[in-house]
mmCIF file with all atom_site columns, C-alpha atoms in Angstrom:
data_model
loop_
_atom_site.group_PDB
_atom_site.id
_atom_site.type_symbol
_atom_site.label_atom_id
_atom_site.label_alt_id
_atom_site.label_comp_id
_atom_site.label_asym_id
_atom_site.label_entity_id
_atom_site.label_seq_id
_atom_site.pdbx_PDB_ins_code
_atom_site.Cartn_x
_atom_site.Cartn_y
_atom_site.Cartn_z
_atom_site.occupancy
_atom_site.B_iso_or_equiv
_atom_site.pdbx_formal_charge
_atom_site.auth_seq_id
_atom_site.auth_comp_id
_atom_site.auth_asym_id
_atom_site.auth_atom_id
_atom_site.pdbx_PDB_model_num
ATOM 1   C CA . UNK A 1 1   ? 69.777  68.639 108.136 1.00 97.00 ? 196 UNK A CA 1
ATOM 2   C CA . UNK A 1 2   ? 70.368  66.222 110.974 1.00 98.00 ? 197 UNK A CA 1
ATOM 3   C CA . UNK A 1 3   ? 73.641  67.128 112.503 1.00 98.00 ? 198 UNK A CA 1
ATOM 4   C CA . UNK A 1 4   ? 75.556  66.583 115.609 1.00 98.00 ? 199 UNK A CA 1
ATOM 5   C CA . UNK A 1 5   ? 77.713  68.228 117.791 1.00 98.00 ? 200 UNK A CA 1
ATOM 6   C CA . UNK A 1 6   ? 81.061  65.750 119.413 1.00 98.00 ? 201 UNK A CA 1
ATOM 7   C CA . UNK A 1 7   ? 81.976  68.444 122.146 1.00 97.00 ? 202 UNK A CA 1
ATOM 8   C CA . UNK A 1 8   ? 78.986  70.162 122.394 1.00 97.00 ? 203 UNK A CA 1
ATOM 9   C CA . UNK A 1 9   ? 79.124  71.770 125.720 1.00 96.00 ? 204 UNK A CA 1
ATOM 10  C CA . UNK A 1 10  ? 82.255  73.175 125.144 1.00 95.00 ? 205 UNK A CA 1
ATOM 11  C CA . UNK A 1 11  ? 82.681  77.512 124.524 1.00 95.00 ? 206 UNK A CA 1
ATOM 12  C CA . UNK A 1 12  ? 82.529  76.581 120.812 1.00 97.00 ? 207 UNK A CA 1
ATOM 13  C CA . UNK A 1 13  ? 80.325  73.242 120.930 1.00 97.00 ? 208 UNK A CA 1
ATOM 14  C CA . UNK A 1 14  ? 77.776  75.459 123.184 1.00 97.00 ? 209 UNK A CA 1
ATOM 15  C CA . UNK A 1 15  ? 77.074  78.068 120.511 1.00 97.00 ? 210 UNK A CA 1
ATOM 16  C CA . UNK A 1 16  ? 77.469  75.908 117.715 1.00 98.00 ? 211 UNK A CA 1
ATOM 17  C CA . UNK A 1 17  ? 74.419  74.116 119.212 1.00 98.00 ? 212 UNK A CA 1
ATOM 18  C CA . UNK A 1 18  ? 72.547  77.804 119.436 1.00 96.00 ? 213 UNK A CA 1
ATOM 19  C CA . UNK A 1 19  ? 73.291  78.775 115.862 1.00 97.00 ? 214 UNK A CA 1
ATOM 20  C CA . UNK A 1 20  ? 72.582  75.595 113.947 1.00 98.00 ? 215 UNK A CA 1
ATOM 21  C CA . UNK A 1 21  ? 69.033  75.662 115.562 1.00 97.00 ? 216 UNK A CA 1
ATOM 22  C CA . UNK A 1 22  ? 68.655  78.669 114.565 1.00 97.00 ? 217 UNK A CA 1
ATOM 23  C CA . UNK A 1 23  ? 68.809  77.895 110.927 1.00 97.00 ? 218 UNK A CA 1
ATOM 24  C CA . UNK A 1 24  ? 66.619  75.457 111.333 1.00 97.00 ? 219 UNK A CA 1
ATOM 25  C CA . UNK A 1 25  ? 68.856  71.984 111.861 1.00 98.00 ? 220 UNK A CA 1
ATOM 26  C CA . UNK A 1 26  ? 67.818  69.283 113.600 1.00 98.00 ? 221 UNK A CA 1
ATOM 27  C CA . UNK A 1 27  ? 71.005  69.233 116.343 1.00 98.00 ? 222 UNK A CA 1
ATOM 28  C CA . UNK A 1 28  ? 72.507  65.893 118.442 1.00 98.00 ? 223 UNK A CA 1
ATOM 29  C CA . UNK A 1 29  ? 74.860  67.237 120.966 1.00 98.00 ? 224 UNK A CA 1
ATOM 30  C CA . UNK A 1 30  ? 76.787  64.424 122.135 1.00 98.00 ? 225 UNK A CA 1
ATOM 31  C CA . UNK A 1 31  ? 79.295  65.081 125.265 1.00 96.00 ? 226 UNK A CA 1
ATOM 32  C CA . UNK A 1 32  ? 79.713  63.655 128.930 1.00 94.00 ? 227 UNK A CA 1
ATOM 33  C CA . UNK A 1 33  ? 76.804  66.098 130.329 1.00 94.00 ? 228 UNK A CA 1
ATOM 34  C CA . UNK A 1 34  ? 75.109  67.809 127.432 1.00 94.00 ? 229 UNK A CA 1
ATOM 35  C CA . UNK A 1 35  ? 72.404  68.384 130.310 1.00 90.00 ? 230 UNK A CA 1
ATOM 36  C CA . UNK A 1 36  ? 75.258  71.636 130.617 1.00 92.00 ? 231 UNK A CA 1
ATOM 37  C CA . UNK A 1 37  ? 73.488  72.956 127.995 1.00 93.00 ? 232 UNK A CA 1
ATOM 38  C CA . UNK A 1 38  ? 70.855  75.923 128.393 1.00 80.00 ? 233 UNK A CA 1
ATOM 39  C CA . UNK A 1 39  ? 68.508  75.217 125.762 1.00 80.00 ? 234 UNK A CA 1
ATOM 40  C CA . UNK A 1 40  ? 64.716  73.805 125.452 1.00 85.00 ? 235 UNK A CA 1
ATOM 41  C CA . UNK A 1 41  ? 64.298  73.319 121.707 1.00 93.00 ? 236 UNK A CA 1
ATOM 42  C CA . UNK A 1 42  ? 62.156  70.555 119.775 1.00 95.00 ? 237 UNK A CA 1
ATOM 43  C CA . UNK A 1 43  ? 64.931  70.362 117.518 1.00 97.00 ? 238 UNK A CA 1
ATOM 44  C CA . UNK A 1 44  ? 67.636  69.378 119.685 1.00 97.00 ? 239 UNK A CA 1
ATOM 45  C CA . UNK A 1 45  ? 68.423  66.094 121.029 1.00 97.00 ? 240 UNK A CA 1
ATOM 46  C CA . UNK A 1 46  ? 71.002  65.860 124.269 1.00 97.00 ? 241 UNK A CA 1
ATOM 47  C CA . UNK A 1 47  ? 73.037  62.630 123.723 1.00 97.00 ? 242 UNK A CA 1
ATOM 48  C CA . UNK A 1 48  ? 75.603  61.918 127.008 1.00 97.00 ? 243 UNK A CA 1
ATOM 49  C CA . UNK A 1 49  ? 78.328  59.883 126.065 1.00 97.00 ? 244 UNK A CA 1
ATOM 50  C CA . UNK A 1 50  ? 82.140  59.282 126.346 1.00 97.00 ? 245 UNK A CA 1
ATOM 51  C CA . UNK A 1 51  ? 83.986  60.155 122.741 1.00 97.00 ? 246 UNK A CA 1
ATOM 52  C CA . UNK A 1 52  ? 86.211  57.635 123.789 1.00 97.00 ? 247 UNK A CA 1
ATOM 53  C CA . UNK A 1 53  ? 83.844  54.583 123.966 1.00 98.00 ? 248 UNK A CA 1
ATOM 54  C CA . UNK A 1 54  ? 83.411  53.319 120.529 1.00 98.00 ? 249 UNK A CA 1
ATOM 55  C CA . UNK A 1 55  ? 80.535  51.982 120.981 1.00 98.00 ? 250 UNK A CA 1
ATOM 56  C CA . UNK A 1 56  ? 79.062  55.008 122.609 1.00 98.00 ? 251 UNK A CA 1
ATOM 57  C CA . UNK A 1 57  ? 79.872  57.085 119.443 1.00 98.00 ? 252 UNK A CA 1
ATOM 58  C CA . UNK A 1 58  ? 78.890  54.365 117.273 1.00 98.00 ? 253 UNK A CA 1
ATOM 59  C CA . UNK A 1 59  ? 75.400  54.552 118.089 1.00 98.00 ? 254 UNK A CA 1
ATOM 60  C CA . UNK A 1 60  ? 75.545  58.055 118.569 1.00 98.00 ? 255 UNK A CA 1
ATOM 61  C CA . UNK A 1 61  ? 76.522  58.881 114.884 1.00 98.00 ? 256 UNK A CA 1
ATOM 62  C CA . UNK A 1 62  ? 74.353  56.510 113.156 1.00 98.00 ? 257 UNK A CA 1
ATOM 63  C CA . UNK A 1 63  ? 71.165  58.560 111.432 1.00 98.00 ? 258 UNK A CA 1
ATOM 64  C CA . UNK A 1 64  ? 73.157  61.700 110.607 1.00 98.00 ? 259 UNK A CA 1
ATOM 65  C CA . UNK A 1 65  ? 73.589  63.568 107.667 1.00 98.00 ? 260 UNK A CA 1
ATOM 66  C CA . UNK A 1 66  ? 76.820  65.752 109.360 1.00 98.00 ? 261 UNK A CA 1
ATOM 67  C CA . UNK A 1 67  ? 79.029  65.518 111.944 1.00 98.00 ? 262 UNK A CA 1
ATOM 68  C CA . UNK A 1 68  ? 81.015  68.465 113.413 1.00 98.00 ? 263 UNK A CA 1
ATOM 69  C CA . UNK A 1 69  ? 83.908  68.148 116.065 1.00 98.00 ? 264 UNK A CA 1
ATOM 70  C CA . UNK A 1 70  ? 84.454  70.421 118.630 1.00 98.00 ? 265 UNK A CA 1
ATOM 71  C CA . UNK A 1 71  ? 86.499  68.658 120.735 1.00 97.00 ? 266 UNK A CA 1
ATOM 72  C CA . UNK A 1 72  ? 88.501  70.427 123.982 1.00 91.00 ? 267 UNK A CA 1
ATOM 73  C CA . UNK A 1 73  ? 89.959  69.861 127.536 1.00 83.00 ? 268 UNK A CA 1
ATOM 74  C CA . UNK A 1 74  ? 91.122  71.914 130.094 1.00 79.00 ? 269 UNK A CA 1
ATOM 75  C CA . UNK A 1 75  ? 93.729  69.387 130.428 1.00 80.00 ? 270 UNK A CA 1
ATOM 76  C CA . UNK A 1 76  ? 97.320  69.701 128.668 1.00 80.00 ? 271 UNK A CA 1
ATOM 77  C CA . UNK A 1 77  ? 98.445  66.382 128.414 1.00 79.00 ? 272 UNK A CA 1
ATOM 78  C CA . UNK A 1 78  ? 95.287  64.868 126.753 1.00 86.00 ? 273 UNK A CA 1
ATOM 79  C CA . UNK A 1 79  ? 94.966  63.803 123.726 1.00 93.00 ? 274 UNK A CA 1
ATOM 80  C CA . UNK A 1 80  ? 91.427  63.724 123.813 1.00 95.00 ? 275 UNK A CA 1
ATOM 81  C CA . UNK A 1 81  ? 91.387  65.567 120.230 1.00 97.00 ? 276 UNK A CA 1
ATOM 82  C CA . UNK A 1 82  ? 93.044  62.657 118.056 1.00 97.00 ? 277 UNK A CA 1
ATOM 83  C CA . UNK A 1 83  ? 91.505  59.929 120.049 1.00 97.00 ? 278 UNK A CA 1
ATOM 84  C CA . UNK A 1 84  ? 87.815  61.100 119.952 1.00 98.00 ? 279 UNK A CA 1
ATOM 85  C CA . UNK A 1 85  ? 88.159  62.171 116.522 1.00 98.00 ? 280 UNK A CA 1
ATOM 86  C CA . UNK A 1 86  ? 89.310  58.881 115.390 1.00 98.00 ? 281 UNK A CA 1
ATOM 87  C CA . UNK A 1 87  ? 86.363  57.004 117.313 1.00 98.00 ? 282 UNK A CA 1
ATOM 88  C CA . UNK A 1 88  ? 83.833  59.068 115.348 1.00 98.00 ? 283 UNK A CA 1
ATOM 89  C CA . UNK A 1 89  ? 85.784  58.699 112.163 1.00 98.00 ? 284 UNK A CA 1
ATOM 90  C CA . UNK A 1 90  ? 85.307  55.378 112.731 1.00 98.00 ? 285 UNK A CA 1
ATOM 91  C CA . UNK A 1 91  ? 81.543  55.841 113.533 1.00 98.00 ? 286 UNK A CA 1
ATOM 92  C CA . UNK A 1 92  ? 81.031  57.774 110.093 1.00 98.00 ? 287 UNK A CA 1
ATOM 93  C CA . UNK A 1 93  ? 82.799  55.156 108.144 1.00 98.00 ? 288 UNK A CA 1
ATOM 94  C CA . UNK A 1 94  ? 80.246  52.189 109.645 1.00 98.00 ? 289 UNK A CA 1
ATOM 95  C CA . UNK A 1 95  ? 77.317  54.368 109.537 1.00 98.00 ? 290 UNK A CA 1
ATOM 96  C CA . UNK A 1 96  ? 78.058  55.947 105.778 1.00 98.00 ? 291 UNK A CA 1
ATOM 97  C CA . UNK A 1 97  ? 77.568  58.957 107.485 1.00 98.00 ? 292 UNK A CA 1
ATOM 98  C CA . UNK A 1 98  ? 79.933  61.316 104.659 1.00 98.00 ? 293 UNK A CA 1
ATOM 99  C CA . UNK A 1 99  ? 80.203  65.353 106.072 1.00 98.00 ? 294 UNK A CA 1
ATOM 100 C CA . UNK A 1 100 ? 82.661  65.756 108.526 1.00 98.00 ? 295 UNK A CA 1
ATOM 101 C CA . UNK A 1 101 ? 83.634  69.116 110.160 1.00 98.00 ? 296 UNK A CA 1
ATOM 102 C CA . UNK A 1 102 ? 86.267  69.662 112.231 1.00 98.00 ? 297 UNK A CA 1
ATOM 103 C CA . UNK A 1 103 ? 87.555  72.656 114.619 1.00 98.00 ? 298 UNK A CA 1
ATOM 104 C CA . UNK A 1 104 ? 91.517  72.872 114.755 1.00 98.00 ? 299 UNK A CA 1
ATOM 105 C CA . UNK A 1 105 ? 93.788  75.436 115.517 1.00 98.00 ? 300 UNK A CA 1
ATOM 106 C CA . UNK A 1 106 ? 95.027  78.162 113.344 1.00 98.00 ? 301 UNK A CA 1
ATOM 107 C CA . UNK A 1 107 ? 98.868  77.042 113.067 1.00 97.00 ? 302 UNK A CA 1
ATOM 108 C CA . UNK A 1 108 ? 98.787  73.837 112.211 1.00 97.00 ? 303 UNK A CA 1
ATOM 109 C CA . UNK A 1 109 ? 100.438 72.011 109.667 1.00 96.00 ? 304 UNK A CA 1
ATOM 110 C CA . UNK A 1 110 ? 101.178 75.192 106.801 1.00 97.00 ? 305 UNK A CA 1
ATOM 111 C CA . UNK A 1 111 ? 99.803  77.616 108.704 1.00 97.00 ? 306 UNK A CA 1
ATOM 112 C CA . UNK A 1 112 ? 102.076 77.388 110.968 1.00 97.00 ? 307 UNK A CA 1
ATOM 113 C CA . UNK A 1 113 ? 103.955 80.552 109.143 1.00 96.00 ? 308 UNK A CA 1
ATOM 114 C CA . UNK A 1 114 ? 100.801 82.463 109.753 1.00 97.00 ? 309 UNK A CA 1
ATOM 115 C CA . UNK A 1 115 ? 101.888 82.824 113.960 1.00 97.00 ? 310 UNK A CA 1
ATOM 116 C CA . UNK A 1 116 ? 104.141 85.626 114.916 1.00 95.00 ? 311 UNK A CA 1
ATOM 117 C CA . UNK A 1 117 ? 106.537 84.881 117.391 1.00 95.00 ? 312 UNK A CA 1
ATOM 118 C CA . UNK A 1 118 ? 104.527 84.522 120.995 1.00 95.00 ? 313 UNK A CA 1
ATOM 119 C CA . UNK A 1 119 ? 102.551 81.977 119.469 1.00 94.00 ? 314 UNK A CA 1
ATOM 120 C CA . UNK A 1 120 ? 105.298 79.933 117.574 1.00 94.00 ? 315 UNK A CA 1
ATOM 121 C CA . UNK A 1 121 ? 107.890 80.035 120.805 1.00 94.00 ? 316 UNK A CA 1
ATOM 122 C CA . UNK A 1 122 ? 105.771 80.475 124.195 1.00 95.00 ? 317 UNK A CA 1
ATOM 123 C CA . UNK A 1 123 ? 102.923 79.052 123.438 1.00 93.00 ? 318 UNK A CA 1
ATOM 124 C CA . UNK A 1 124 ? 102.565 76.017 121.145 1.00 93.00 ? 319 UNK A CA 1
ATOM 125 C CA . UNK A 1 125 ? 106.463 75.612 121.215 1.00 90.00 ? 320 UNK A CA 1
ATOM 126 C CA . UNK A 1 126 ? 105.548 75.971 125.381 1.00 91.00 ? 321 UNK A CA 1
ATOM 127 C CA . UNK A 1 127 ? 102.561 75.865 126.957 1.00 91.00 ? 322 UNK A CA 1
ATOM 128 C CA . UNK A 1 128 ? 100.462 74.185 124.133 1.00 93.00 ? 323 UNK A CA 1
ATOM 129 C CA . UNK A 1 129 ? 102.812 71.834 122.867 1.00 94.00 ? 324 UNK A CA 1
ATOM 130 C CA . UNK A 1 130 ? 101.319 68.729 123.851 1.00 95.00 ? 325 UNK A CA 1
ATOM 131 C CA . UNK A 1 131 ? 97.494  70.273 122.680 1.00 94.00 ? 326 UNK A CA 1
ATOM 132 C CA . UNK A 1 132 ? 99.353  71.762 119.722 1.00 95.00 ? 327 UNK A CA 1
ATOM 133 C CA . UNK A 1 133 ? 100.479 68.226 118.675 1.00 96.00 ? 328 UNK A CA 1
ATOM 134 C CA . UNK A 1 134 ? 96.947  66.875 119.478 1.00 96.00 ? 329 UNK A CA 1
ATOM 135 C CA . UNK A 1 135 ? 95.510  69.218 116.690 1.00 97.00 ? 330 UNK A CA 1
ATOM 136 C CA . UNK A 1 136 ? 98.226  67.964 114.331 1.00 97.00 ? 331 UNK A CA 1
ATOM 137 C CA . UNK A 1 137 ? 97.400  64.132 114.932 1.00 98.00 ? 332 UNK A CA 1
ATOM 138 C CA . UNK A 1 138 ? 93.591  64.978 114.497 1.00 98.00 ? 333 UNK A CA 1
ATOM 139 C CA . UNK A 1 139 ? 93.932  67.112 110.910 1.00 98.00 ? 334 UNK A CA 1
ATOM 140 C CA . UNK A 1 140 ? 96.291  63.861 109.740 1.00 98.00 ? 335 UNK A CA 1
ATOM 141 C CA . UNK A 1 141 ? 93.696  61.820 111.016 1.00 98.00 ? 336 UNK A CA 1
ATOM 142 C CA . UNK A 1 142 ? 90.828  63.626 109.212 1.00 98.00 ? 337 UNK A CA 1
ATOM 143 C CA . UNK A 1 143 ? 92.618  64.125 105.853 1.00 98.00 ? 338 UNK A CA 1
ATOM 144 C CA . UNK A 1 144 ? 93.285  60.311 105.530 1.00 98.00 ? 339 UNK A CA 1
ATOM 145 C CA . UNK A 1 145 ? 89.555  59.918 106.431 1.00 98.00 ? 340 UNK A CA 1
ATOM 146 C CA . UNK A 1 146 ? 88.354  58.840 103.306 1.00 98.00 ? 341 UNK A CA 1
ATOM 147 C CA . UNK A 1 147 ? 85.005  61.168 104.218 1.00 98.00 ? 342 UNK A CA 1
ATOM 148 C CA . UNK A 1 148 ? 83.764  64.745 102.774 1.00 98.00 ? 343 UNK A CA 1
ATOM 149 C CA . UNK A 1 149 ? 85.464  66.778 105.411 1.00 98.00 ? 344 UNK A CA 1
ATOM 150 C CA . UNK A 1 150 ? 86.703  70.589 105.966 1.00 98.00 ? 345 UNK A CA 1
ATOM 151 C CA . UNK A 1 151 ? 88.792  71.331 108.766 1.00 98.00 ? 346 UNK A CA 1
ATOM 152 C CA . UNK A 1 152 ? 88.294  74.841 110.479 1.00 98.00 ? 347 UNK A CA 1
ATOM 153 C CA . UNK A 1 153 ? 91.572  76.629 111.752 1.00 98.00 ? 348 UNK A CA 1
ATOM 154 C CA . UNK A 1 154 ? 90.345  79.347 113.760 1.00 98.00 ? 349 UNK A CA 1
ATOM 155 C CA . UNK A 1 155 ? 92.870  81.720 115.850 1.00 98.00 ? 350 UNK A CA 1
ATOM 156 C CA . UNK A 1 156 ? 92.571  82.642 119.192 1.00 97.00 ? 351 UNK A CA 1
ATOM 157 C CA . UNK A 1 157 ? 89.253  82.813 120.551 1.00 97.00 ? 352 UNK A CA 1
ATOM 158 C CA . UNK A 1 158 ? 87.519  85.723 122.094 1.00 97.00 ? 353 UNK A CA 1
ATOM 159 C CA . UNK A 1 159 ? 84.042  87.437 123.606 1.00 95.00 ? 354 UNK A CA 1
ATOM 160 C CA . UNK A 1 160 ? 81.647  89.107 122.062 1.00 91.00 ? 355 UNK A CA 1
ATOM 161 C CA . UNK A 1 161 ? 79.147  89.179 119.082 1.00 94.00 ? 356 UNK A CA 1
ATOM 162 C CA . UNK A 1 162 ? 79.634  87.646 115.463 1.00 95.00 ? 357 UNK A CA 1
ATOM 163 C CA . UNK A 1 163 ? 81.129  90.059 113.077 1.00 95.00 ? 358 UNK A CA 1
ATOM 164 C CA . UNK A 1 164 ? 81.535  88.418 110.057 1.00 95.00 ? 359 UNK A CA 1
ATOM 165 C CA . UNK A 1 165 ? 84.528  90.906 109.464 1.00 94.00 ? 360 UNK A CA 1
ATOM 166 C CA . UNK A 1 166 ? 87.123  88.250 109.970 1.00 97.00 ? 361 UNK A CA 1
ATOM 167 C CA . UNK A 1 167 ? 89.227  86.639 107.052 1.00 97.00 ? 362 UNK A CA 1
ATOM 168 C CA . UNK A 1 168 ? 89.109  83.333 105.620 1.00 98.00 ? 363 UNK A CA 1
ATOM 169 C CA . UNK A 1 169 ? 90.895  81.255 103.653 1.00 97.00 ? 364 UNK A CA 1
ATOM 170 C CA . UNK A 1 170 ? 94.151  83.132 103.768 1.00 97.00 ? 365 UNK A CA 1
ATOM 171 C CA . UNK A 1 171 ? 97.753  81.715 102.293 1.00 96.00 ? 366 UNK A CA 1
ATOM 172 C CA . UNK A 1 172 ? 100.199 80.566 104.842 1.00 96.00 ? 367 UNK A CA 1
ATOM 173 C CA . UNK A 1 173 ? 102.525 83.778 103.598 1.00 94.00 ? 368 UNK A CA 1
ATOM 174 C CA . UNK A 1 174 ? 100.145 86.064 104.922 1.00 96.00 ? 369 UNK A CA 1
ATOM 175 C CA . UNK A 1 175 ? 101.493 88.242 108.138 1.00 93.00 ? 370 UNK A CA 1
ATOM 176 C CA . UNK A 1 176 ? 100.531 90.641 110.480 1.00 93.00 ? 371 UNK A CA 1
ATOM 177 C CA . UNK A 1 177 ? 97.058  89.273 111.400 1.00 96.00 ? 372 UNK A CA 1
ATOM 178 C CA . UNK A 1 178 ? 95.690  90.052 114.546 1.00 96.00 ? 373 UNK A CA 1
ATOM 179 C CA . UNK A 1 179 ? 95.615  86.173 115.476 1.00 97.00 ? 374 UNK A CA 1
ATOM 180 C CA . UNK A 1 180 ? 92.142  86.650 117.477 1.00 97.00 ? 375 UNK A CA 1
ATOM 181 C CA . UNK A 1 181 ? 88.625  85.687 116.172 1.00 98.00 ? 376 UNK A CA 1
ATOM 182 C CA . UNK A 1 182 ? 85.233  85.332 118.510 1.00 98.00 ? 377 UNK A CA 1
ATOM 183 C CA . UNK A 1 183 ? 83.937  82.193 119.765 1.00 98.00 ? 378 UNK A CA 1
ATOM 184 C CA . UNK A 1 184 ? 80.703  83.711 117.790 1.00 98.00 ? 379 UNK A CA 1
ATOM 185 C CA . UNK A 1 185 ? 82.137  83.811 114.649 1.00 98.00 ? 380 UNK A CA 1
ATOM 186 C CA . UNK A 1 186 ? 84.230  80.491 114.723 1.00 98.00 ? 381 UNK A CA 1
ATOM 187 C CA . UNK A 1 187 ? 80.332  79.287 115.592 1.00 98.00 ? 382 UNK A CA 1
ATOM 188 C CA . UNK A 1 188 ? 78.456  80.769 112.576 1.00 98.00 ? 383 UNK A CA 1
ATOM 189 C CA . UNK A 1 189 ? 81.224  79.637 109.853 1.00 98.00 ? 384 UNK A CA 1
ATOM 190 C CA . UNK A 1 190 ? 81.158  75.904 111.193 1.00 98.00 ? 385 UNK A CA 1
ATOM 191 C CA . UNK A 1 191 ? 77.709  76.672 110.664 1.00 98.00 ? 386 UNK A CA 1
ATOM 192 C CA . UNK A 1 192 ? 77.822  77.542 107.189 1.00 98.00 ? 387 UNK A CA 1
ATOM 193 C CA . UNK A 1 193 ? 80.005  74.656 106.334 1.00 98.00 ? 388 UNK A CA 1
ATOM 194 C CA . UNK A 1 194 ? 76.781  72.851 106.513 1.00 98.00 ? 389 UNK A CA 1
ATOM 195 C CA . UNK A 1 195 ? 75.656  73.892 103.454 1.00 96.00 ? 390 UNK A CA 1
ATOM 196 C CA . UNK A 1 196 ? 78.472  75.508 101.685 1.00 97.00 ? 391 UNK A CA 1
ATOM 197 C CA . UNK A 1 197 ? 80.617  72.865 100.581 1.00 97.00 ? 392 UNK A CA 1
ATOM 198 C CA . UNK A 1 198 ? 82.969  75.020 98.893  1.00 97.00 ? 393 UNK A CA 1
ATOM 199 C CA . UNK A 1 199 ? 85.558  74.305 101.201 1.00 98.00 ? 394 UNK A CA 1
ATOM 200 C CA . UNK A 1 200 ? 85.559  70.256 101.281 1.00 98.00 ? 395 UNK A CA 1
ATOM 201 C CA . UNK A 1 201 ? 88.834  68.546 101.224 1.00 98.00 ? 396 UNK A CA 1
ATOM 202 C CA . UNK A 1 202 ? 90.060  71.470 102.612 1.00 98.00 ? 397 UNK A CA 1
ATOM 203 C CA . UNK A 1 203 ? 91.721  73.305 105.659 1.00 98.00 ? 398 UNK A CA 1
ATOM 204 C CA . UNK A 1 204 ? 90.751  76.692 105.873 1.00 98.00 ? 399 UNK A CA 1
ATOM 205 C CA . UNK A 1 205 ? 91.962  79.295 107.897 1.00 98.00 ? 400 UNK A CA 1
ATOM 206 C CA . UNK A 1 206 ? 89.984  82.094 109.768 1.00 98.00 ? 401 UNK A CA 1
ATOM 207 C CA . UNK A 1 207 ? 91.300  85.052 111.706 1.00 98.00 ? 402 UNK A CA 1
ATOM 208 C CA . UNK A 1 208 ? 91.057  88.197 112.551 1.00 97.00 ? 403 UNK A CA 1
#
């Protein structure tokens, strides 16, 4: 499958990139300096570009079969999330390019009654408002999409190796999770969404 990666060189862009090449995809990642990226593989092409510039992402997207979204920013105030993923929205819609995957944030929208307290008050009621709003815009913007898409809501990421042990798919009631998955594992089930389409038109939630 022809894929590419919008926010490639990010910590889940980066091994995103590793994983889908090793299943054998042919991998675009697409960011401002995907030359960030440590990898010499036939199968991947490094695309710079500015998510922002329409016409950039435009010409980016065309030729795809998928298209997976792992936008970031070390900023705060940027909604670089909603923005970009609306550009290559766009893109998909001109280019009848269908699969769309997109990284989010567990808490959004129902799952919101999935956080304990820390996460709900100091952090995306803090900190994170701004990026916690960001993620909203971009899941609104996504369902309304018209395209095949599945939107990934991963909790917070850590280190370490894929474990597979983490749970998916759970009901907004559910409480007590550990809130913490690896950047590894977040990796491997964008991966999977490739070719499992059992979650399209959906939102799922993973966590540890």
């Amino acid at each position: 499958m022809k894929v590419i990666i919008i926010g490639a060189t990010g910590t889940i862009g980066s091994l995103a990139v590793q994983q889908m090449l090793a299943e054998g995809h042919d991998v675009t990642a697409f960011s401002r300096n995907p030359s960030k990226l440590d990898a010499n593989d036939p199968c991947l092409t490094l695309l710079a570009g500015d998510v922002l510039n329409q016409e950039q992402v435009d010409a980016a997207v065309a030729g795809h079969d998928a298209v997976v979204i792992t936008l970031g920013n070390k900023s705060l105030t940027s909604p670089i999330r909603s923005k970009g993923t609306l550009s290559v929205i766009r893109a998909m819609q001109k280019a009848g390019v269908s699969r769309l995957i997109c990284q989010s944030t567990l808490g959004a929208r129902e799952s919101w009654s999935n956080l304990n307290f820390f996460w709900k008050r100091i952090m995306f009621g803090g900190l994170l408002r701004v990026v916690f709003r960001d993620h909203e815009l971009q899941e609104q913007l996504v369902e309304a999409s018209g395209l095949n898409w599945t939107i990934v809501r991963p909790g917070a990421f850590t280190d370490g190796p894929a474990t597979g042990a983490f749970r998916e798919a759970f009901s907004p009631s559910l409480r007590g999770l550990k809130l913490k998955i690896s950047r590894s594992d977040i990796a491997n089930f964008l991966t999977r969404q490739l070719t499992d389409l059992s979650y399209t038109h959906r939102a799922v939630a993973i966590s540890n």
